[in-house]
CSV table of C-alpha atoms in Angstrom, one decimal:
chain,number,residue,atom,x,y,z
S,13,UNK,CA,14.0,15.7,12.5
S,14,UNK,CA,16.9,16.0,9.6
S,15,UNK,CA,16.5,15.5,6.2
S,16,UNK,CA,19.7,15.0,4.0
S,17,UNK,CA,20.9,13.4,1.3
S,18,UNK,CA,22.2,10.1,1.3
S,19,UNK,CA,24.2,7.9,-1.0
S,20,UNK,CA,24.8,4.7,1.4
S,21,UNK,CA,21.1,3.1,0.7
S,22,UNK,CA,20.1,4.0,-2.8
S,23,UNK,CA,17.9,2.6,-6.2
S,24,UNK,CA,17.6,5.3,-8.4
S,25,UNK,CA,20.2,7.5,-9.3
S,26,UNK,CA,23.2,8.3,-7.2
S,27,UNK,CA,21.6,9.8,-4.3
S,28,UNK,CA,18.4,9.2,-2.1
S,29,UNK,CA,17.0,11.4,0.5
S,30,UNK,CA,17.1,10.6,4.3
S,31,UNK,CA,14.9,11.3,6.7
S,32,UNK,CA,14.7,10.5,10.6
S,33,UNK,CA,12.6,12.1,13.2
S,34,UNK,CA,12.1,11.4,16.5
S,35,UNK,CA,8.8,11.9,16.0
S,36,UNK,CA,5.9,8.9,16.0
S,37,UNK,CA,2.6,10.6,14.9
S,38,UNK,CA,1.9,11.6,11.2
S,39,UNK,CA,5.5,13.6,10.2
S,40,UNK,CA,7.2,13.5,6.7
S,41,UNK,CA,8.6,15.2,3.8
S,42,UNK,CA,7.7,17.8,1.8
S,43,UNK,CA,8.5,19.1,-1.3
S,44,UNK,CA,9.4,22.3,-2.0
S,45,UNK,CA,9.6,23.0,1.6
S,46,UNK,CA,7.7,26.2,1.6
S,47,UNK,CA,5.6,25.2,-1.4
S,48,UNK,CA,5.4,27.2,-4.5
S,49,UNK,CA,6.6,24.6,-6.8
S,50,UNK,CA,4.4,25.1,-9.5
S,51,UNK,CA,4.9,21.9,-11.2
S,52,UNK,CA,3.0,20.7,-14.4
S,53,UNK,CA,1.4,17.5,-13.7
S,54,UNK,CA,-0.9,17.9,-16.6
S,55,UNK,CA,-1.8,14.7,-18.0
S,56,UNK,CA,0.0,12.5,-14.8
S,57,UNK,CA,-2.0,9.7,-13.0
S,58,UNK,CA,0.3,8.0,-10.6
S,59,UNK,CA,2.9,9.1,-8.6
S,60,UNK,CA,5.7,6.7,-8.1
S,61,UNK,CA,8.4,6.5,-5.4
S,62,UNK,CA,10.9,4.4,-3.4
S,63,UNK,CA,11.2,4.1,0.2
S,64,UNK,CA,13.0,2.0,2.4
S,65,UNK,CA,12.7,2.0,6.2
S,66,UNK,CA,14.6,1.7,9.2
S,67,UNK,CA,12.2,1.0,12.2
S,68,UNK,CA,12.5,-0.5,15.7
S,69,UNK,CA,8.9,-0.2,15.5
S,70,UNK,CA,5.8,-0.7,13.4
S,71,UNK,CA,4.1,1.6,11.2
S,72,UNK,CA,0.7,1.6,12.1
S,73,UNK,CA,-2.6,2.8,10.4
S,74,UNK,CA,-2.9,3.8,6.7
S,75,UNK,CA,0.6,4.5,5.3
S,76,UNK,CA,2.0,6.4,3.3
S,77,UNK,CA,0.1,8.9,3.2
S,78,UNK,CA,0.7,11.4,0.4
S,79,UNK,CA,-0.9,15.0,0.2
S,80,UNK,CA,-0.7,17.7,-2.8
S,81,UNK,CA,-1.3,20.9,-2.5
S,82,UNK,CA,-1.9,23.5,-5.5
S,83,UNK,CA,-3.2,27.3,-4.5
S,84,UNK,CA,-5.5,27.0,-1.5
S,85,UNK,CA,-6.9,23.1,-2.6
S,86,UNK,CA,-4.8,20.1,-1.6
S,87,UNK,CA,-5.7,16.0,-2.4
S,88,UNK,CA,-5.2,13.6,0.6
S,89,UNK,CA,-4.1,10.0,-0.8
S,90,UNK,CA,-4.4,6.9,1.4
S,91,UNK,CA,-4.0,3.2,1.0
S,92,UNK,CA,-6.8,0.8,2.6
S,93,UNK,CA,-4.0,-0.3,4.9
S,94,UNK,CA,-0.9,-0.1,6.3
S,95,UNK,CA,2.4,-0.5,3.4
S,96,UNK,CA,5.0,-0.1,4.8
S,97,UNK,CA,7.8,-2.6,5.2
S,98,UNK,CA,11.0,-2.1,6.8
S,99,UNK,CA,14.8,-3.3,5.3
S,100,UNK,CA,14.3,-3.0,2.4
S,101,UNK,CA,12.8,-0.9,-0.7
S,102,UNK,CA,9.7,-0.8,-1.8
S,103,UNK,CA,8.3,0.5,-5.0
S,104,UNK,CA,4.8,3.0,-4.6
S,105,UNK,CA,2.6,3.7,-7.4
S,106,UNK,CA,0.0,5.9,-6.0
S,107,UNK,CA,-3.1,6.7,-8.3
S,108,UNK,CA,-3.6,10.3,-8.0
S,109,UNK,CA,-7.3,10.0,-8.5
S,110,UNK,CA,-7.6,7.4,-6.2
S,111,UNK,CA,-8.9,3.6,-7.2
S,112,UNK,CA,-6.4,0.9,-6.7
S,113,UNK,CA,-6.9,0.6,-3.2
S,114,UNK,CA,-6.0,4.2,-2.4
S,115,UNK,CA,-8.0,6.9,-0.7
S,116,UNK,CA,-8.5,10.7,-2.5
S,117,UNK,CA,-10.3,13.4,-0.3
S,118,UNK,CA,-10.1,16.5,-1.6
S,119,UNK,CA,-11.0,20.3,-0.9
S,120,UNK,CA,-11.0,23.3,-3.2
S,121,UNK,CA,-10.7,23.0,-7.2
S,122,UNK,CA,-7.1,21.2,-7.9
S,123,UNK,CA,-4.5,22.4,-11.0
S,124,UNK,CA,-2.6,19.6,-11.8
S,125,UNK,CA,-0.6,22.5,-14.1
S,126,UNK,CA,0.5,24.1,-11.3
S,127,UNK,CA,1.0,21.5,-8.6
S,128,UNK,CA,2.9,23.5,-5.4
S,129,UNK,CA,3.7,20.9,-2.8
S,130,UNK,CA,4.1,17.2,-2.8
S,131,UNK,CA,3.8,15.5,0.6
S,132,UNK,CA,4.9,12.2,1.8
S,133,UNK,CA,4.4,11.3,5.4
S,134,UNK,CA,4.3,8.0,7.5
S,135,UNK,CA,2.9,7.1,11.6
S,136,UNK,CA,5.2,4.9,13.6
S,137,UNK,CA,4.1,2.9,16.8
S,138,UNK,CA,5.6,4.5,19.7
S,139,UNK,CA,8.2,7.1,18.1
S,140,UNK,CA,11.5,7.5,15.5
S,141,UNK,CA,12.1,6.1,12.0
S,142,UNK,CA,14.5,6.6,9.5
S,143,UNK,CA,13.6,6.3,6.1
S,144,UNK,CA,15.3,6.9,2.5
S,145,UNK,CA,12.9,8.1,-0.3
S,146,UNK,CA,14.0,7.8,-3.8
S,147,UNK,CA,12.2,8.0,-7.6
S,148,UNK,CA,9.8,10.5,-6.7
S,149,UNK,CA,8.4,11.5,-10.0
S,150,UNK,CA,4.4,11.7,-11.4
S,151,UNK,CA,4.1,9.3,-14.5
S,152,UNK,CA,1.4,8.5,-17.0
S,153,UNK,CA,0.7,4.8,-16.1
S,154,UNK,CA,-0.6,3.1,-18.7
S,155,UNK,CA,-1.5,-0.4,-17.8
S,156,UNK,CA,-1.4,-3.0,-20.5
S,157,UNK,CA,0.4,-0.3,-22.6
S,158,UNK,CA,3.5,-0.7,-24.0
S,159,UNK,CA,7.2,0.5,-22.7
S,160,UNK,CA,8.7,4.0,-23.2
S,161,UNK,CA,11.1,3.4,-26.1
S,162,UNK,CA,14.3,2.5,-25.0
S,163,UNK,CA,17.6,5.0,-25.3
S,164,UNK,CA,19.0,4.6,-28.9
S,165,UNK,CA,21.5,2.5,-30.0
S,166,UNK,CA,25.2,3.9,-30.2
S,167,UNK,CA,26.3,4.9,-33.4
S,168,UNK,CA,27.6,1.7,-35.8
S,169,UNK,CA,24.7,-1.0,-33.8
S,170,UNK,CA,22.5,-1.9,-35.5
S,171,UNK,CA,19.6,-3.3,-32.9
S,172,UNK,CA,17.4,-5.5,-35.6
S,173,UNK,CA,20.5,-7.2,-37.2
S,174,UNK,CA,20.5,-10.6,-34.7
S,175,UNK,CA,17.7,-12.5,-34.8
S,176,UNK,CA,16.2,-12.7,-31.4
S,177,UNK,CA,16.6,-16.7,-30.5
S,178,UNK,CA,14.4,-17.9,-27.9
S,179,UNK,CA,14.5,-21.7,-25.9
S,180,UNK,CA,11.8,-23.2,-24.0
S,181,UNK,CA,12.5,-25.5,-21.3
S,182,UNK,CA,9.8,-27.7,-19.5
S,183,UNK,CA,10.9,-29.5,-16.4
């Protein structure tokens, strides 16, 4: 298994991170390797990432599969089925207290203040994948909400000074 980064097969930013294995059963990533991140997720509900997949095979059962782990507790998230396509990239937005079609078991009391280990990890039929995860971050998903503001115009623009025009065309 190698994981490295990669900046052939990317959508956010200017790098993604690669990982192949030779392995088929339940193998992935993890993040900080070791643990000990002690990340502040207070206030997070979904954690969103990017993956795109290189497979001879099929993924089979449940995947991804993503697992947190602060102190001695840790959260298992599941989907009802299998997600995973292979090609090209595809967008997760993983509810972190389940619902939505995902799957939470738990043990122990969870901090979302001091989150130490994020774990993303996929099962292949047969054996060896490759796949490139990008955009991992924990968000507060507000459906029906509006959009983070946009950045701010450059110095000079004015934004509001054209009046937005708009044209409907029924065919």
């Amino acid at each position: 298994t190698t994981v490295t980064d990669a900046n052939n097969i990317v959508k956010v930013g200017s790098q993604s991170l690669k990982f192949t294995t030779l392995s088929g059963f339940e193998t992935g990533v993890r993040y900080p390797k070791n643990g000990g991140g002690n990340m502040n997720w207070s206030g997070m509900n979904t954690l969103v990432f990017w993956t795109y997949a290189v497979n001879q095979w099929e993924f089979q059962d449940a995947q991804p599969v993503v697992t947190l782990r602060s102190g001695g507790a840790w959260i298992k998230l599941a989907p009802g089925s299998q997600m995973m396509v292979k090609n090209s990239w595809q967008r997760f937005m993983v509810p972190l207290n389940g619902g939505s079609g995902w799957t939470k078991t738990s043990s122990g009391t969870f901090n979302w203040g001091d989150v130490d280990q994020v774990q993303i990890a996929w099962d292949t039929w047969d054996y060896g994948f490759t796949i490139y995860v990008d955009g991992v971050e924990p968000v507060l998903f507000n459906p029906g909400g509006l959009p983070p503001a946009g950045p701010t115009p450059p110095v000079g623009i004015d934004p509001n000074a054209t009046p937005p025009k708009a044209l409907l065309y029924i065919y």
